[in-house]
Amino acid sequence: MSELSNKSIVLASRPVGEPTAKDFRLETSSVAPLKDGEVLIKTLYLSLDPYMRGRMSAAKSYADPVAIGDVMVAETAGIVVDSRSDNYVVGDYVCCRAGWQEYFVSHHKDPMTYKVDPGKVPLSTYLGVCGMPGRTAYFGLIREGKPVAGETLVVSAASGAVGSVVGQIGKKLGLYVVGIAGGEKKCAYVKDELGFDECVDYKSDNFGSALKTACPNGIDIYFESVGGAVTEAVAKQFNSGARAPICGYIASYNATDITKERTPFHIFGELKNPPEHKFFLVFDHYPDFAEANSALTKWVASGEIKYQETVGEGLEMAPEYFSWLFSGKNFGKLVVKVADE
Ligand SMILES: NC(=O)c1ccc[n+]([C@@H]2O[C@H](COP(=O)([O-])OP(=O)(O)OC[C@H]3O[C@@H](n4cnc5c(N)ncnc54)[C@H](OP(=O)(O)O)[C@@H]3O)[C@@H](O)[C@H]2O)c1
């Protein structure tokens, strides 16, 4: 195969507060010829996820920061366009950690590169409902939330990639499910399309009282994705023995000094009778990923679990689309279509 040109988006500077266009730079390079065992993957869809904000900061976390000048990290769904491995042939569809770029050279032993089948569910869903966010919902609710039928589950960011799946699995398990989302349109979708029992708009003036009305028996499980004012309101309504798996707290991700933020750990820790709460990572459940993948793919293929996607167009636009996660301009899983096959 002749030498290919590859566009990528690198981190140009560490954002202070909300990332802006000047924190990223578009670069063009050429793809080196493949060595034995390598596979060339063309990115078709790029996943944009809130965790990427943490990677843009120098602060230590569970994963290393992206170095200045390095390609921004991301999972992608793509197609094999060249292979020097017996494990992959041209035309195979894969998910891999290509980052924000058009082409990626993977090694056939890379465990983060794996085949997917767009004949079962659409390719982009392997980045969302049938991928990392779906698995987060699956393990976060079932293993960390320890649900018991009849209990009340409250889900923040309920129309989003993770929250939408948490609530739908909650309904399957016989829970009374209340979503929290921003705006009437998202709340109507969560209740009418996804089948949650109620959905409360955290941007409305009467959010606290509306949440109380929506949860007449208190809250047994709170699936935490946002933090901030939403968590303050939820914290007033926990039942004894409640669980609050902390998946994330996006309201603080753009803080200029995260150590000064009032996180869910502060809010829950101050309660007289705090819920059982700890941060969990989807990768804590890595050995059981196949279980979640098979359940989610089956549910999506059969229509039992519904999903919504916001599909942006063009790699160059990725920094702009990324900001949508923090303004709520995305509706469901945010992906960027990078190229046609
Ligand atoms: N622990 C893990 O392994 C793991 C894995 C995946 C994701 N996560 C976490 O899960 C959470 C959801 O991720 P996702 O991919 O599903 O994103 P998402 O829900 O698809 O998108 C983010 C949503 O967050 C809401 N939001 C943004 N700022 C907010 C604020 N200040 N207050 C309240 N809501 C706000 C917006 O929805 P509205 O329009 O409704 O405000 C926005 O659409 C994030 O905290 C993420 O870091 C954790």
PDB file of C-alpha atoms in Angstrom, residues 126-254:
ATOM      1  CA  TYR A 126     -19.867  -0.312  19.848  1.00  0.00           C
ATOM      2  CA  LEU A 127     -18.614   3.035  21.175  1.00  0.00           C
ATOM      3  CA  GLY A 128     -21.804   3.707  23.111  1.00  0.00           C
ATOM      4  CA  VAL A 129     -24.642   1.520  24.283  1.00  0.00           C
ATOM      5  CA  CYS A 130     -22.815  -1.705  23.276  1.00  0.00           C
ATOM      6  CA  GLY A 131     -19.391  -0.371  24.248  1.00  0.00           C
ATOM      7  CA  MET A 132     -17.618   1.296  27.160  1.00  0.00           C
ATOM      8  CA  PRO A 133     -20.545   3.496  28.316  1.00  0.00           C
ATOM      9  CA  GLY A 134     -22.983   0.568  28.121  1.00  0.00           C
ATOM     10  CA  ARG A 135     -20.601  -1.644  30.106  1.00  0.00           C
ATOM     11  CA  THR A 136     -20.205   1.139  32.668  1.00  0.00           C
ATOM     12  CA  ALA A 137     -23.975   1.242  33.099  1.00  0.00           C
ATOM     13  CA  TYR A 138     -24.245  -2.546  33.303  1.00  0.00           C
ATOM     14  CA  PHE A 139     -21.572  -3.111  35.963  1.00  0.00           C
ATOM     15  CA  GLY A 140     -22.180   0.191  37.740  1.00  0.00           C
ATOM     16  CA  LEU A 141     -25.800  -0.612  38.379  1.00  0.00           C
ATOM     17  CA  ILE A 142     -25.725  -4.391  38.811  1.00  0.00           C
ATOM     18  CA  ARG A 143     -22.428  -4.822  40.713  1.00  0.00           C
ATOM     19  CA  GLU A 144     -21.965  -1.455  42.432  1.00  0.00           C
ATOM     20  CA  GLY A 145     -25.598  -0.415  42.933  1.00  0.00           C
ATOM     21  CA  LYS A 146     -26.720  -3.874  44.139  1.00  0.00           C
ATOM     22  CA  PRO A 147     -30.332  -3.356  43.077  1.00  0.00           C
ATOM     23  CA  VAL A 148     -33.297  -5.119  44.662  1.00  0.00           C
ATOM     24  CA  ALA A 149     -36.616  -5.167  42.786  1.00  0.00           C
ATOM     25  CA  GLY A 150     -39.040  -2.533  44.057  1.00  0.00           C
ATOM     26  CA  GLU A 151     -36.322  -0.111  45.151  1.00  0.00           C
ATOM     27  CA  THR A 152     -36.097   3.475  43.884  1.00  0.00           C
ATOM     28  CA  LEU A 153     -33.184   4.209  41.533  1.00  0.00           C
ATOM     29  CA  VAL A 154     -32.302   7.793  40.639  1.00  0.00           C
ATOM     30  CA  VAL A 155     -30.081   8.298  37.580  1.00  0.00           C
ATOM     31  CA  SER A 156     -28.293  11.553  36.757  1.00  0.00           C
ATOM     32  CA  ALA A 157     -27.360  12.547  33.172  1.00  0.00           C
ATOM     33  CA  ALA A 158     -30.275  10.256  32.352  1.00  0.00           C
ATOM     34  CA  SER A 159     -30.505  10.930  28.617  1.00  0.00           C
ATOM     35  CA  GLY A 160     -26.760  10.417  28.151  1.00  0.00           C
ATOM     36  CA  ALA A 161     -24.633   7.505  27.021  1.00  0.00           C
ATOM     37  CA  VAL A 162     -24.297   5.862  30.450  1.00  0.00           C
ATOM     38  CA  GLY A 163     -27.417   7.137  32.246  1.00  0.00           C
ATOM     39  CA  SER A 164     -29.868   6.094  29.530  1.00  0.00           C
ATOM     40  CA  VAL A 165     -28.651   2.493  29.806  1.00  0.00           C
ATOM     41  CA  VAL A 166     -28.578   2.502  33.632  1.00  0.00           C
ATOM     42  CA  GLY A 167     -32.258   3.446  33.795  1.00  0.00           C
ATOM     43  CA  GLN A 168     -33.376   0.944  31.173  1.00  0.00           C
ATOM     44  CA  ILE A 169     -31.516  -1.900  32.904  1.00  0.00           C
ATOM     45  CA  GLY A 170     -33.054  -0.672  36.163  1.00  0.00           C
ATOM     46  CA  LYS A 171     -36.540  -1.093  34.680  1.00  0.00           C
ATOM     47  CA  LYS A 172     -35.628  -4.626  33.535  1.00  0.00           C
ATOM     48  CA  LEU A 173     -34.629  -5.422  37.127  1.00  0.00           C
ATOM     49  CA  GLY A 174     -37.975  -4.241  38.503  1.00  0.00           C
ATOM     50  CA  LEU A 175     -36.818  -0.936  39.993  1.00  0.00           C
ATOM     51  CA  TYR A 176     -38.791   2.271  40.195  1.00  0.00           C
ATOM     52  CA  VAL A 177     -36.596   4.541  38.070  1.00  0.00           C
ATOM     53  CA  VAL A 178     -36.353   8.323  38.173  1.00  0.00           C
ATOM     54  CA  GLY A 179     -34.098  10.168  35.733  1.00  0.00           C
ATOM     55  CA  ILE A 180     -32.559  13.603  36.103  1.00  0.00           C
ATOM     56  CA  ALA A 181     -31.808  15.499  32.889  1.00  0.00           C
ATOM     57  CA  GLY A 182     -31.428  19.043  31.582  1.00  0.00           C
ATOM     58  CA  GLY A 183     -34.500  20.472  29.839  1.00  0.00           C
ATOM     59  CA  GLU A 184     -38.003  19.391  28.873  1.00  0.00           C
ATOM     60  CA  LYS A 185     -37.005  17.695  25.613  1.00  0.00           C
ATOM     61  CA  LYS A 186     -34.500  15.357  27.265  1.00  0.00           C
ATOM     62  CA  CYS A 187     -36.873  14.641  30.181  1.00  0.00           C
ATOM     63  CA  ALA A 188     -39.719  13.759  27.801  1.00  0.00           C
ATOM     64  CA  TYR A 189     -37.421  11.384  25.888  1.00  0.00           C
ATOM     65  CA  VAL A 190     -36.243   9.684  29.083  1.00  0.00           C
ATOM     66  CA  LYS A 191     -39.777   9.069  30.293  1.00  0.00           C
ATOM     67  CA  ASP A 192     -41.721   8.502  27.070  1.00  0.00           C
ATOM     68  CA  GLU A 193     -39.118   6.743  24.906  1.00  0.00           C
ATOM     69  CA  LEU A 194     -36.792   5.060  27.389  1.00  0.00           C
ATOM     70  CA  GLY A 195     -39.586   4.098  29.788  1.00  0.00           C
ATOM     71  CA  PHE A 196     -38.262   5.579  33.050  1.00  0.00           C
ATOM     72  CA  ASP A 197     -41.092   6.098  35.572  1.00  0.00           C
ATOM     73  CA  GLU A 198     -40.312   9.811  35.970  1.00  0.00           C
ATOM     74  CA  CYS A 199     -37.715  12.315  34.826  1.00  0.00           C
ATOM     75  CA  VAL A 200     -36.974  15.582  36.603  1.00  0.00           C
ATOM     76  CA  ASP A 201     -35.423  18.661  34.955  1.00  0.00           C
ATOM     77  CA  TYR A 202     -32.526  19.829  37.128  1.00  0.00           C
ATOM     78  CA  LYS A 203     -32.538  23.180  35.332  1.00  0.00           C
ATOM     79  CA  SER A 204     -36.079  24.002  36.524  1.00  0.00           C
ATOM     80  CA  ASP A 205     -36.614  26.301  39.533  1.00  0.00           C
ATOM     81  CA  ASN A 206     -38.478  23.675  41.553  1.00  0.00           C
ATOM     82  CA  PHE A 207     -35.951  20.845  40.966  1.00  0.00           C
ATOM     83  CA  GLY A 208     -35.597  19.845  44.651  1.00  0.00           C
ATOM     84  CA  SER A 209     -39.327  19.602  45.311  1.00  0.00           C
ATOM     85  CA  ALA A 210     -39.994  17.938  41.947  1.00  0.00           C
ATOM     86  CA  LEU A 211     -37.383  15.287  42.796  1.00  0.00           C
ATOM     87  CA  LYS A 212     -39.063  14.712  46.149  1.00  0.00           C
ATOM     88  CA  THR A 213     -42.459  14.311  44.492  1.00  0.00           C
ATOM     89  CA  ALA A 214     -40.968  11.910  41.932  1.00  0.00           C
ATOM     90  CA  CYS A 215     -39.466   9.733  44.715  1.00  0.00           C
ATOM     91  CA  PRO A 216     -42.324   9.240  47.211  1.00  0.00           C
ATOM     92  CA  ASN A 217     -40.479   6.352  48.907  1.00  0.00           C
ATOM     93  CA  GLY A 218     -37.088   8.072  49.113  1.00  0.00           C
ATOM     94  CA  ILE A 219     -33.953   7.036  47.208  1.00  0.00           C
ATOM     95  CA  ASP A 220     -32.318   3.609  47.542  1.00  0.00           C
ATOM     96  CA  ILE A 221     -29.765   3.855  44.719  1.00  0.00           C
ATOM     97  CA  TYR A 222     -28.337   7.000  43.198  1.00  0.00           C
ATOM     98  CA  PHE A 223     -26.226   6.529  40.074  1.00  0.00           C
ATOM     99  CA  GLU A 224     -23.863   9.499  40.258  1.00  0.00           C
ATOM    100  CA  SER A 225     -22.542  11.036  37.045  1.00  0.00           C
ATOM    101  CA  VAL A 226     -22.759  14.785  37.603  1.00  0.00           C
ATOM    102  CA  GLY A 227     -22.125  16.111  41.147  1.00  0.00           C
ATOM    103  CA  GLY A 228     -22.823  19.748  42.034  1.00  0.00           C
ATOM    104  CA  ALA A 229     -26.340  21.013  42.766  1.00  0.00           C
ATOM    105  CA  VAL A 230     -27.958  17.783  41.556  1.00  0.00           C
ATOM    106  CA  THR A 231     -26.067  15.754  44.167  1.00  0.00           C
ATOM    107  CA  GLU A 232     -26.886  18.259  46.928  1.00  0.00           C
ATOM    108  CA  ALA A 233     -30.616  17.749  46.210  1.00  0.00           C
ATOM    109  CA  VAL A 234     -30.377  13.957  45.955  1.00  0.00           C
ATOM    110  CA  ALA A 235     -28.417  13.731  49.224  1.00  0.00           C
ATOM    111  CA  LYS A 236     -31.427  15.010  51.197  1.00  0.00           C
ATOM    112  CA  GLN A 237     -33.553  12.049  50.175  1.00  0.00           C
ATOM    113  CA  PHE A 238     -31.517   8.907  50.820  1.00  0.00           C
ATOM    114  CA  ASN A 239     -33.106   5.996  52.616  1.00  0.00           C
ATOM    115  CA  SER A 240     -31.148   4.072  55.203  1.00  0.00           C
ATOM    116  CA  GLY A 241     -28.990   1.418  53.494  1.00  0.00           C
ATOM    117  CA  ALA A 242     -28.804   3.388  50.225  1.00  0.00           C
ATOM    118  CA  ARG A 243     -26.007   2.926  47.685  1.00  0.00           C
ATOM    119  CA  ALA A 244     -24.526   5.652  45.494  1.00  0.00           C
ATOM    120  CA  PRO A 245     -22.033   4.292  42.952  1.00  0.00           C
ATOM    121  CA  ILE A 246     -19.901   7.236  41.845  1.00  0.00           C
ATOM    122  CA  CYS A 247     -19.386   6.928  38.120  1.00  0.00           C
ATOM    123  CA  GLY A 248     -18.253  10.522  37.652  1.00  0.00           C
ATOM    124  CA  TYR A 249     -19.030  14.166  38.481  1.00  0.00           C
ATOM    125  CA  ILE A 250     -18.901  16.091  35.248  1.00  0.00           C
ATOM    126  CA  ALA A 251     -19.991  19.374  36.883  1.00  0.00           C
ATOM    127  CA  SER A 252     -16.448  19.663  38.315  1.00  0.00           C
ATOM    128  CA  TYR A 253     -14.365  18.483  35.355  1.00  0.00           C
ATOM    129  CA  ASN A 254     -13.684  22.005  34.039  1.00  0.00           C
TER     130      ASN A 254
END
